[in-house]
Short mmCIF file of C-alpha atoms in Angstrom, two decimals:
data_model
loop_
_atom_site.label_atom_id
_atom_site.label_comp_id
_atom_site.label_asym_id
_atom_site.label_seq_id
_atom_site.Cartn_x
_atom_site.Cartn_y
_atom_site.Cartn_z
CA MET A 963 -148.47 -136.45 176.76
CA SER A 964 -151.05 -137.47 174.21
CA SER A 965 -152.15 -140.75 172.74
CA CYS A 966 -149.60 -142.64 170.71
CA PHE A 967 -152.22 -143.12 167.98
CA GLN A 968 -151.71 -139.63 166.61
CA THR A 969 -150.12 -139.94 163.19
CA SER A 970 -149.03 -136.35 162.53
CA MET A 971 -146.24 -136.66 165.07
CA PRO A 972 -144.18 -139.86 165.29
CA TYR A 973 -144.22 -141.38 168.76
CA VAL A 974 -141.00 -140.77 170.71
CA SER A 975 -139.66 -142.47 173.83
CA ILE A 976 -137.53 -140.19 176.00
CA VAL A 977 -135.14 -142.21 178.17
CA ILE A 978 -133.50 -140.32 181.03
CA ILE A 979 -130.48 -141.83 182.80
CA ASN A 980 -130.44 -140.95 186.49
CA ALA A 981 -128.30 -141.94 189.46
CA ARG A 982 -128.79 -140.72 193.04
CA ASN A 983 -129.89 -137.21 192.04
CA ILE A 984 -133.52 -136.22 192.41
CA LYS A 985 -132.93 -132.45 192.14
CA ASN A 986 -131.44 -132.55 188.64
CA LEU A 987 -133.99 -135.11 187.51
CA GLU A 988 -136.93 -132.99 188.63
CA SER A 989 -135.50 -129.94 186.86
CA CYS A 990 -135.09 -132.01 183.69
CA LEU A 991 -138.66 -133.32 183.91
CA LYS A 992 -140.14 -129.86 184.45
CA SER A 993 -138.49 -128.64 181.26
CA ILE A 994 -139.59 -131.71 179.28
CA TYR A 995 -143.24 -131.20 180.17
CA LYS A 996 -143.09 -127.71 178.62
CA THR A 997 -142.08 -129.29 175.30
CA GLN A 998 -144.12 -128.19 172.28
CA TYR A 999 -144.51 -131.77 171.07
CA SER A 1000 -147.24 -133.97 172.44
CA ASN A 1001 -146.64 -137.51 171.20
CA TYR A 1002 -144.07 -138.92 173.60
CA GLU A 1003 -143.48 -140.95 176.73
CA VAL A 1004 -140.85 -140.54 179.44
CA LEU A 1005 -138.91 -143.40 181.01
CA VAL A 1006 -136.36 -142.97 183.78
CA VAL A 1007 -133.69 -145.61 184.32
CA ASP A 1008 -132.59 -144.96 187.87
CA CYS A 1009 -129.95 -146.12 190.30
CA GLN A 1010 -130.40 -145.74 194.05
CA THR A 1011 -132.30 -142.44 194.18
CA PRO A 1012 -134.31 -142.00 197.42
CA LYS A 1013 -138.00 -141.05 197.09
CA ILE A 1014 -137.96 -141.38 193.30
CA GLU A 1015 -141.24 -143.35 193.40
CA GLU A 1016 -142.97 -140.21 194.70
CA LEU A 1017 -141.50 -138.23 191.82
CA ALA A 1018 -142.70 -140.85 189.33
CA MET A 1019 -146.27 -140.50 190.61
CA ARG A 1020 -146.11 -136.71 190.51
CA TYR A 1021 -144.67 -136.46 186.98
CA ASN A 1022 -146.24 -139.59 185.49
CA PHE A 1023 -143.13 -141.23 184.05
CA ARG A 1024 -142.27 -144.91 183.82
CA LEU A 1025 -139.61 -145.87 186.34
CA ILE A 1026 -137.08 -148.66 185.87
CA GLY A 1027 -135.09 -148.77 189.09
CA PHE A 1028 -131.97 -150.67 190.16
CA LYS A 1029 -130.40 -151.08 193.57
CA ASN A 1030 -126.96 -151.60 192.05
CA ASP A 1031 -125.20 -149.26 189.63
CA VAL A 1032 -125.35 -150.85 186.16
CA GLY A 1033 -123.67 -147.87 184.48
CA PRO A 1034 -124.92 -145.49 181.78
CA ALA A 1035 -124.10 -147.80 178.85
CA LYS A 1036 -126.31 -150.63 180.09
CA SER A 1037 -128.92 -148.15 181.34
CA HIS A 1038 -129.47 -146.95 177.76
CA ASN A 1039 -130.15 -150.51 176.65
CA ILE A 1040 -132.45 -151.22 179.59
CA GLY A 1041 -134.41 -148.10 178.72
CA PHE A 1042 -134.67 -149.20 175.09
CA LYS A 1043 -135.99 -152.62 176.07
CA ASN A 1044 -138.84 -150.96 177.95
CA ILE A 1045 -140.01 -148.40 175.38
CA SER A 1046 -143.46 -148.45 173.84
CA ILE A 1047 -144.09 -150.73 170.86
CA ASN A 1048 -145.34 -147.60 169.05
CA SER A 1049 -142.07 -145.67 169.34
CA LYS A 1050 -140.33 -144.72 166.11
CA TYR A 1051 -137.57 -142.73 167.79
CA ILE A 1052 -135.67 -142.91 171.07
CA VAL A 1053 -134.24 -139.85 172.77
CA PHE A 1054 -131.51 -140.26 175.37
CA LEU A 1055 -131.04 -137.55 177.98
CA ASP A 1056 -128.75 -137.13 180.95
CA ASN A 1057 -130.55 -136.08 184.12
CA ASP A 1058 -128.73 -132.71 184.22
CA ILE A 1059 -130.15 -131.56 180.88
CA LYS A 1060 -132.70 -128.74 180.66
CA VAL A 1061 -134.58 -128.67 177.35
CA THR A 1062 -136.23 -125.76 175.51
CA PRO A 1063 -139.83 -125.87 174.22
CA HIS A 1064 -139.08 -126.70 170.56
CA TRP A 1065 -136.08 -129.00 170.99
CA LEU A 1066 -137.90 -132.26 170.30
CA LYS A 1067 -139.95 -131.10 167.31
CA ARG A 1068 -136.80 -129.84 165.62
CA LEU A 1069 -134.94 -133.10 166.21
CA VAL A 1070 -137.86 -135.17 164.90
CA ASP A 1071 -138.31 -132.90 161.86
CA VAL A 1072 -134.68 -133.41 160.88
CA MET A 1073 -134.97 -137.19 161.22
CA GLU A 1074 -138.23 -137.29 159.26
CA LYS A 1075 -136.86 -135.22 156.37
CA ASP A 1076 -133.62 -137.20 155.91
CA ARG A 1077 -133.77 -140.96 156.36
CA SER A 1078 -130.01 -141.26 155.94
CA ILE A 1079 -129.55 -139.70 159.40
CA GLY A 1080 -129.15 -142.35 162.09
CA ILE A 1081 -128.51 -140.06 165.08
CA ALA A 1082 -129.16 -136.36 165.61
CA GLN A 1083 -127.66 -134.57 168.57
CA ALA A 1084 -129.31 -131.55 170.12
CA CYS A 1085 -127.30 -128.35 170.29
CA ILE A 1086 -126.04 -128.74 173.85
CA LEU A 1087 -125.09 -125.44 175.48
CA GLN A 1088 -123.36 -124.98 178.81
CA TYR A 1089 -125.90 -124.12 181.50
CA ASP A 1090 -123.57 -121.64 183.23
CA HIS A 1091 -122.30 -120.18 179.92
CA PRO A 1092 -125.33 -120.33 177.61
CA ASP A 1093 -123.53 -118.71 174.69
CA LYS A 1094 -120.97 -121.55 174.62
CA LEU A 1095 -121.24 -125.07 173.26
CA ASP A 1096 -120.92 -128.19 175.35
CA HIS A 1097 -119.34 -131.35 173.92
CA SER A 1098 -120.09 -132.87 170.55
CA CYS A 1099 -117.57 -134.93 168.61
CA LEU A 1100 -116.45 -133.37 165.32
CA SER A 1101 -113.88 -136.15 164.87
CA ILE A 1102 -111.53 -138.39 166.86
CA ASP A 1103 -107.76 -138.41 166.85
CA LEU A 1104 -105.53 -141.46 166.58
CA LEU A 1105 -106.02 -142.36 170.25
CA GLY A 1106 -109.78 -141.84 170.32
CA THR A 1107 -109.88 -138.38 171.92
CA TRP A 1108 -112.75 -136.20 170.76
CA VAL A 1109 -112.04 -133.13 168.67
CA SER A 1110 -114.80 -131.36 170.53
CA THR A 1111 -116.95 -128.26 170.16
CA TYR A 1112 -116.61 -127.58 173.90
CA GLY A 1113 -116.17 -123.87 174.66
CA LEU A 1114 -116.90 -122.65 171.13
CA LYS A 1115 -119.52 -119.95 170.59
CA GLN A 1116 -122.90 -121.20 169.41
CA SER A 1117 -122.62 -118.71 166.55
CA SER A 1118 -119.63 -120.70 165.23
CA ILE A 1119 -122.08 -123.31 163.89
CA GLY A 1120 -122.74 -121.97 160.41
CA ASN A 1121 -125.41 -124.29 159.07
CA ARG A 1122 -128.59 -125.42 160.79
CA ILE A 1123 -127.49 -129.04 160.44
CA ILE A 1124 -123.83 -130.07 160.53
CA GLU A 1125 -122.40 -133.53 160.20
CA ILE A 1126 -120.32 -134.74 163.15
CA PHE A 1127 -118.53 -138.00 163.84
CA ALA A 1128 -120.23 -138.91 167.11
CA ALA A 1129 -123.19 -137.63 169.10
CA SER A 1130 -123.12 -137.09 172.84
CA SER A 1131 -125.59 -139.36 174.62
CA ALA A 1132 -126.34 -136.43 176.95
CA ALA A 1133 -129.02 -135.33 174.45
CA CYS A 1134 -129.59 -137.15 171.18
CA ILE A 1135 -132.28 -138.89 169.14
CA THR A 1136 -131.86 -142.13 167.20
CA ARG A 1137 -134.06 -144.35 165.07
CA ARG A 1138 -135.53 -147.43 166.68
CA ASN A 1139 -134.64 -149.67 163.73
CA ILE A 1140 -131.05 -148.39 163.64
CA TYR A 1141 -130.68 -149.09 167.35
CA GLU A 1142 -131.94 -152.62 166.79
CA ILE A 1143 -129.71 -153.28 163.77
CA THR A 1144 -126.51 -152.05 165.43
CA GLY A 1145 -127.24 -153.58 168.83
CA GLY A 1146 -127.41 -150.27 170.68
CA PHE A 1147 -124.87 -149.39 173.35
CA ASP A 1148 -122.33 -151.91 174.56
CA ASP A 1149 -123.06 -153.06 178.13
CA ASP A 1150 -119.38 -153.89 178.70
CA TYR A 1151 -118.37 -150.21 178.60
CA PHE A 1152 -120.15 -149.27 181.83
CA ILE A 1153 -119.28 -145.57 181.37
CA TYR A 1154 -117.29 -143.31 178.98
CA ASP A 1155 -116.86 -143.60 175.20
CA ASP A 1156 -120.02 -145.69 174.79
CA ASP A 1157 -121.57 -142.93 172.67
CA THR A 1158 -118.46 -142.81 170.46
CA ASP A 1159 -118.76 -146.55 169.90
CA TYR A 1160 -122.48 -146.43 169.10
CA SER A 1161 -122.05 -143.49 166.70
CA TRP A 1162 -119.15 -145.21 164.91
CA ARG A 1163 -121.24 -148.34 164.36
CA VAL A 1164 -124.15 -146.25 163.05
CA ARG A 1165 -121.76 -144.63 160.60
CA LEU A 1166 -120.39 -148.00 159.47
CA ILE A 1167 -123.82 -149.10 158.24
CA GLY A 1168 -123.95 -145.97 156.08
CA CYS A 1169 -125.96 -143.56 158.24
CA LYS A 1170 -125.08 -139.99 159.12
CA VAL A 1171 -124.66 -138.43 162.55
CA VAL A 1172 -125.58 -134.76 162.79
CA LEU A 1173 -125.90 -131.83 165.17
CA VAL A 1174 -129.06 -129.69 164.94
CA ARG A 1175 -128.23 -126.08 165.76
CA ASP A 1176 -131.73 -124.91 166.71
CA ALA A 1177 -132.67 -127.94 168.85
CA ILE A 1178 -131.33 -126.27 171.96
CA VAL A 1179 -130.81 -127.84 175.39
CA TYR A 1180 -128.64 -126.83 178.34
CA HIS A 1181 -126.22 -129.05 180.24
CA LYS A 1182 -125.67 -128.31 183.93
CA SER A 1183 -122.81 -130.72 184.43
CA ASN A 1184 -119.22 -129.61 184.77
CA ILE A 1185 -118.20 -131.62 181.74
CA GLU A 1186 -114.51 -130.80 182.16
CA LYS A 1187 -114.04 -133.61 184.65
CA LYS A 1188 -110.46 -134.12 185.71
CA LEU A 1189 -108.60 -137.39 185.58
CA ASN A 1190 -109.05 -139.93 188.33
CA PRO A 1191 -108.21 -143.66 188.46
CA PHE A 1192 -111.83 -144.65 187.76
CA ARG A 1193 -111.98 -142.54 184.61
CA VAL A 1194 -108.52 -143.64 183.45
CA TYR A 1195 -109.51 -147.30 183.78
CA HIS A 1196 -112.78 -147.10 181.86
CA SER A 1197 -111.51 -144.66 179.22
CA THR A 1198 -108.43 -146.79 178.46
CA LYS A 1199 -110.45 -150.01 178.35
CA ASN A 1200 -113.28 -148.59 176.28
CA ARG A 1201 -111.08 -146.91 173.70
CA LEU A 1202 -109.40 -150.26 173.11
CA TYR A 1203 -112.82 -151.89 172.78
CA THR A 1204 -114.03 -149.22 170.35
CA LEU A 1205 -110.95 -149.39 168.17
CA PHE A 1206 -110.74 -153.18 167.99
CA LYS A 1207 -114.44 -153.58 167.20
CA ASN A 1208 -114.93 -150.82 164.64
CA ALA A 1209 -111.72 -150.03 162.75
CA GLU A 1210 -110.83 -151.68 159.45
CA LEU A 1211 -107.91 -154.10 159.69
CA GLU A 1212 -105.21 -151.78 158.30
CA ASN A 1213 -106.41 -148.91 160.46
CA LEU A 1214 -106.68 -151.23 163.46
CA LEU A 1215 -103.11 -152.52 163.13
CA ILE A 1216 -101.71 -149.00 163.02
CA ARG A 1217 -103.87 -147.43 165.70
CA GLY A 1218 -103.97 -150.50 167.93
CA SER A 1219 -100.18 -150.87 167.96
CA ILE A 1220 -99.65 -147.20 168.76
CA TYR A 1221 -102.38 -147.19 171.42
CA LEU A 1222 -100.98 -150.24 173.21
CA PHE A 1223 -97.41 -148.90 173.02
CA LEU A 1224 -98.44 -145.54 174.45
CA SER A 1225 -100.54 -147.26 177.12
CA PHE A 1226 -97.48 -149.15 178.35
CA LEU A 1227 -95.45 -145.94 178.17
CA ALA A 1228 -98.15 -144.16 180.17
CA ILE A 1229 -97.91 -146.83 182.87
CA HIS A 1230 -94.29 -145.81 183.53
CA VAL A 1231 -94.83 -142.06 183.16
CA SER A 1232 -97.90 -141.96 185.41
CA ILE A 1233 -95.93 -143.54 188.26
CA LEU A 1234 -94.31 -140.10 188.62
CA ILE A 1235 -97.74 -138.45 188.98
CA ASN A 1236 -100.04 -140.98 190.61
CA THR A 1237 -99.36 -144.71 190.97
CA GLN A 1238 -103.11 -145.33 190.96
CA PHE A 1239 -103.18 -144.17 187.33
CA SER A 1240 -100.59 -146.82 186.43
CA ILE A 1241 -102.63 -149.50 188.18
CA SER A 1242 -105.77 -148.34 186.34
CA ILE A 1243 -104.07 -148.60 182.93
CA ILE A 1244 -102.71 -152.08 183.75
CA LYS A 1245 -106.19 -153.20 184.84
CA ALA A 1246 -107.72 -151.75 181.67
CA VAL A 1247 -105.30 -153.55 179.34
CA TYR A 1248 -105.74 -156.77 181.32
CA GLU A 1249 -109.53 -156.49 181.09
CA PHE A 1250 -109.25 -155.93 177.35
CA MET A 1251 -107.00 -158.98 176.87
CA LYS A 1252 -109.24 -161.12 179.09
CA ASN A 1253 -112.27 -160.26 176.93
CA LEU A 1254 -110.46 -160.42 173.58
CA ARG A 1255 -112.41 -163.45 172.33
CA LYS A 1256 -115.70 -161.72 173.10
CA ILE A 1257 -114.48 -158.54 171.39
CA ILE A 1258 -113.47 -160.49 168.27
CA ILE A 1259 -116.96 -162.00 168.05
CA LYS A 1260 -118.45 -158.50 168.25
CA ARG A 1261 -115.97 -157.28 165.65
CA VAL A 1262 -116.93 -160.00 163.16
CA TYR A 1263 -120.60 -159.02 163.44
CA ILE A 1264 -119.91 -155.27 163.16
CA GLN A 1265 -117.59 -155.65 160.17
CA SER A 1266 -120.15 -157.88 158.42
CA MET A 1267 -122.55 -154.90 158.39
CA ARG A 1268 -119.96 -152.40 157.13
CA ALA A 1269 -121.24 -150.28 154.25
CA ILE A 1270 -118.49 -147.64 154.11
CA SER A 1271 -114.72 -147.83 154.43
CA ASP A 1272 -112.52 -146.04 156.94
CA LYS A 1273 -110.98 -144.22 153.95
CA ILE A 1274 -114.27 -142.37 153.53
CA LEU A 1275 -114.27 -141.43 157.22
CA PHE A 1276 -110.68 -140.19 156.85
CA SER A 1277 -111.54 -138.22 153.71
CA LYS A 1278 -114.38 -136.47 155.56
CA GLY A 1279 -112.05 -135.63 158.45
CA PHE A 1280 -113.90 -137.78 160.99
CA LEU A 1281 -110.84 -139.95 161.71
CA ARG A 1282 -107.49 -138.21 162.23
CA ASN A 1283 -103.99 -139.62 162.38
CA SER A 1284 -102.63 -137.00 164.79
CA ILE A 1285 -102.43 -137.29 168.58
CA GLU A 1286 -102.34 -133.56 169.29
CA PHE A 1287 -105.78 -133.48 170.92
CA THR A 1288 -104.85 -136.30 173.31
CA VAL A 1289 -101.55 -134.56 174.11
CA ASN A 1290 -103.30 -131.23 174.74
CA GLU A 1291 -105.84 -132.91 177.01
CA LEU A 1292 -103.14 -134.71 178.99
CA LEU A 1293 -101.08 -131.52 179.35
CA GLN A 1294 -104.10 -129.73 180.78
CA GLU A 1295 -104.68 -132.60 183.19
CA TYR A 1296 -101.00 -132.62 184.20
CA LYS A 1297 -101.05 -128.87 184.92
CA TYR A 1298 -104.22 -129.33 186.95
CA LEU A 1299 -102.70 -132.15 189.01
CA ARG A 1300 -99.52 -130.15 189.64
CA ARG A 1301 -101.57 -127.19 190.87
CA LYS A 1302 -103.37 -129.50 193.28
CA ARG A 1303 -100.05 -130.72 194.68
CA ILE A 1304 -98.67 -127.23 195.26
#
């Protein structure tokens, strides 16, 4: 890593989110230090990883450690608060990402050439299937489910840069000033859908979110995580948060009513599958209602910054009125749970 006083390359802060996993983190760091871009720093926001101090000394990164799990959403913000004063861009990486030598230069080049871009996601490929794409959000359906690139061939991306609705926080770059204006990630999310929320707010102030095809990284995680009560709780809660903060009033009334109705329906249906799912949904709706005043305050601020209407997002295909992607996802989960029971 070179001095931040070089002017040919904007200074970048790379923030890695890590929790109790030194093996993945070390693999990620090894790949980062082969990056063909010199003007950067590395910060690791860590939760409860043994011997990480030794790793910090060996790889010369700044460590921000916590004994309690604050969650990925808040970890992003903690990382941002500790970046260098010289940083123009912030990169967020999951600890199970392996980067390629030119990934960072290509992300920075895209941001430098087009100031209307607020977030650029790397082209995330599956580590075990390197010809296939990992998740990026082309659009969201009526219930907030991603219309995802997961499983598609990398060759299916026609242009070098494609516009997407939301970037995965597993590997993306964002502008420092945009992060400051929008308020960054929402601490109240803890985990799941926090990147959807941040991307939506970036779009509302008139910025684009893109995927850069030749900024290649690999994701080791099994991203097709199956449903469990923890995930059901946070996903249900956070999709309500995201919708009520970011949608225009007409869109909110339609989507919010349908989402709440289907949530209550899901409470009854999930009793047949797993009563813990029902309890998780009830807890999520209760948590949302309990924090409604706080959410309204956030909504007022977000809507005051709005530069584009939801109609534009609909016209570009980023917001969809169907629920087919949610239904397909739930059917896959249901089949998986039935197989486990047999």
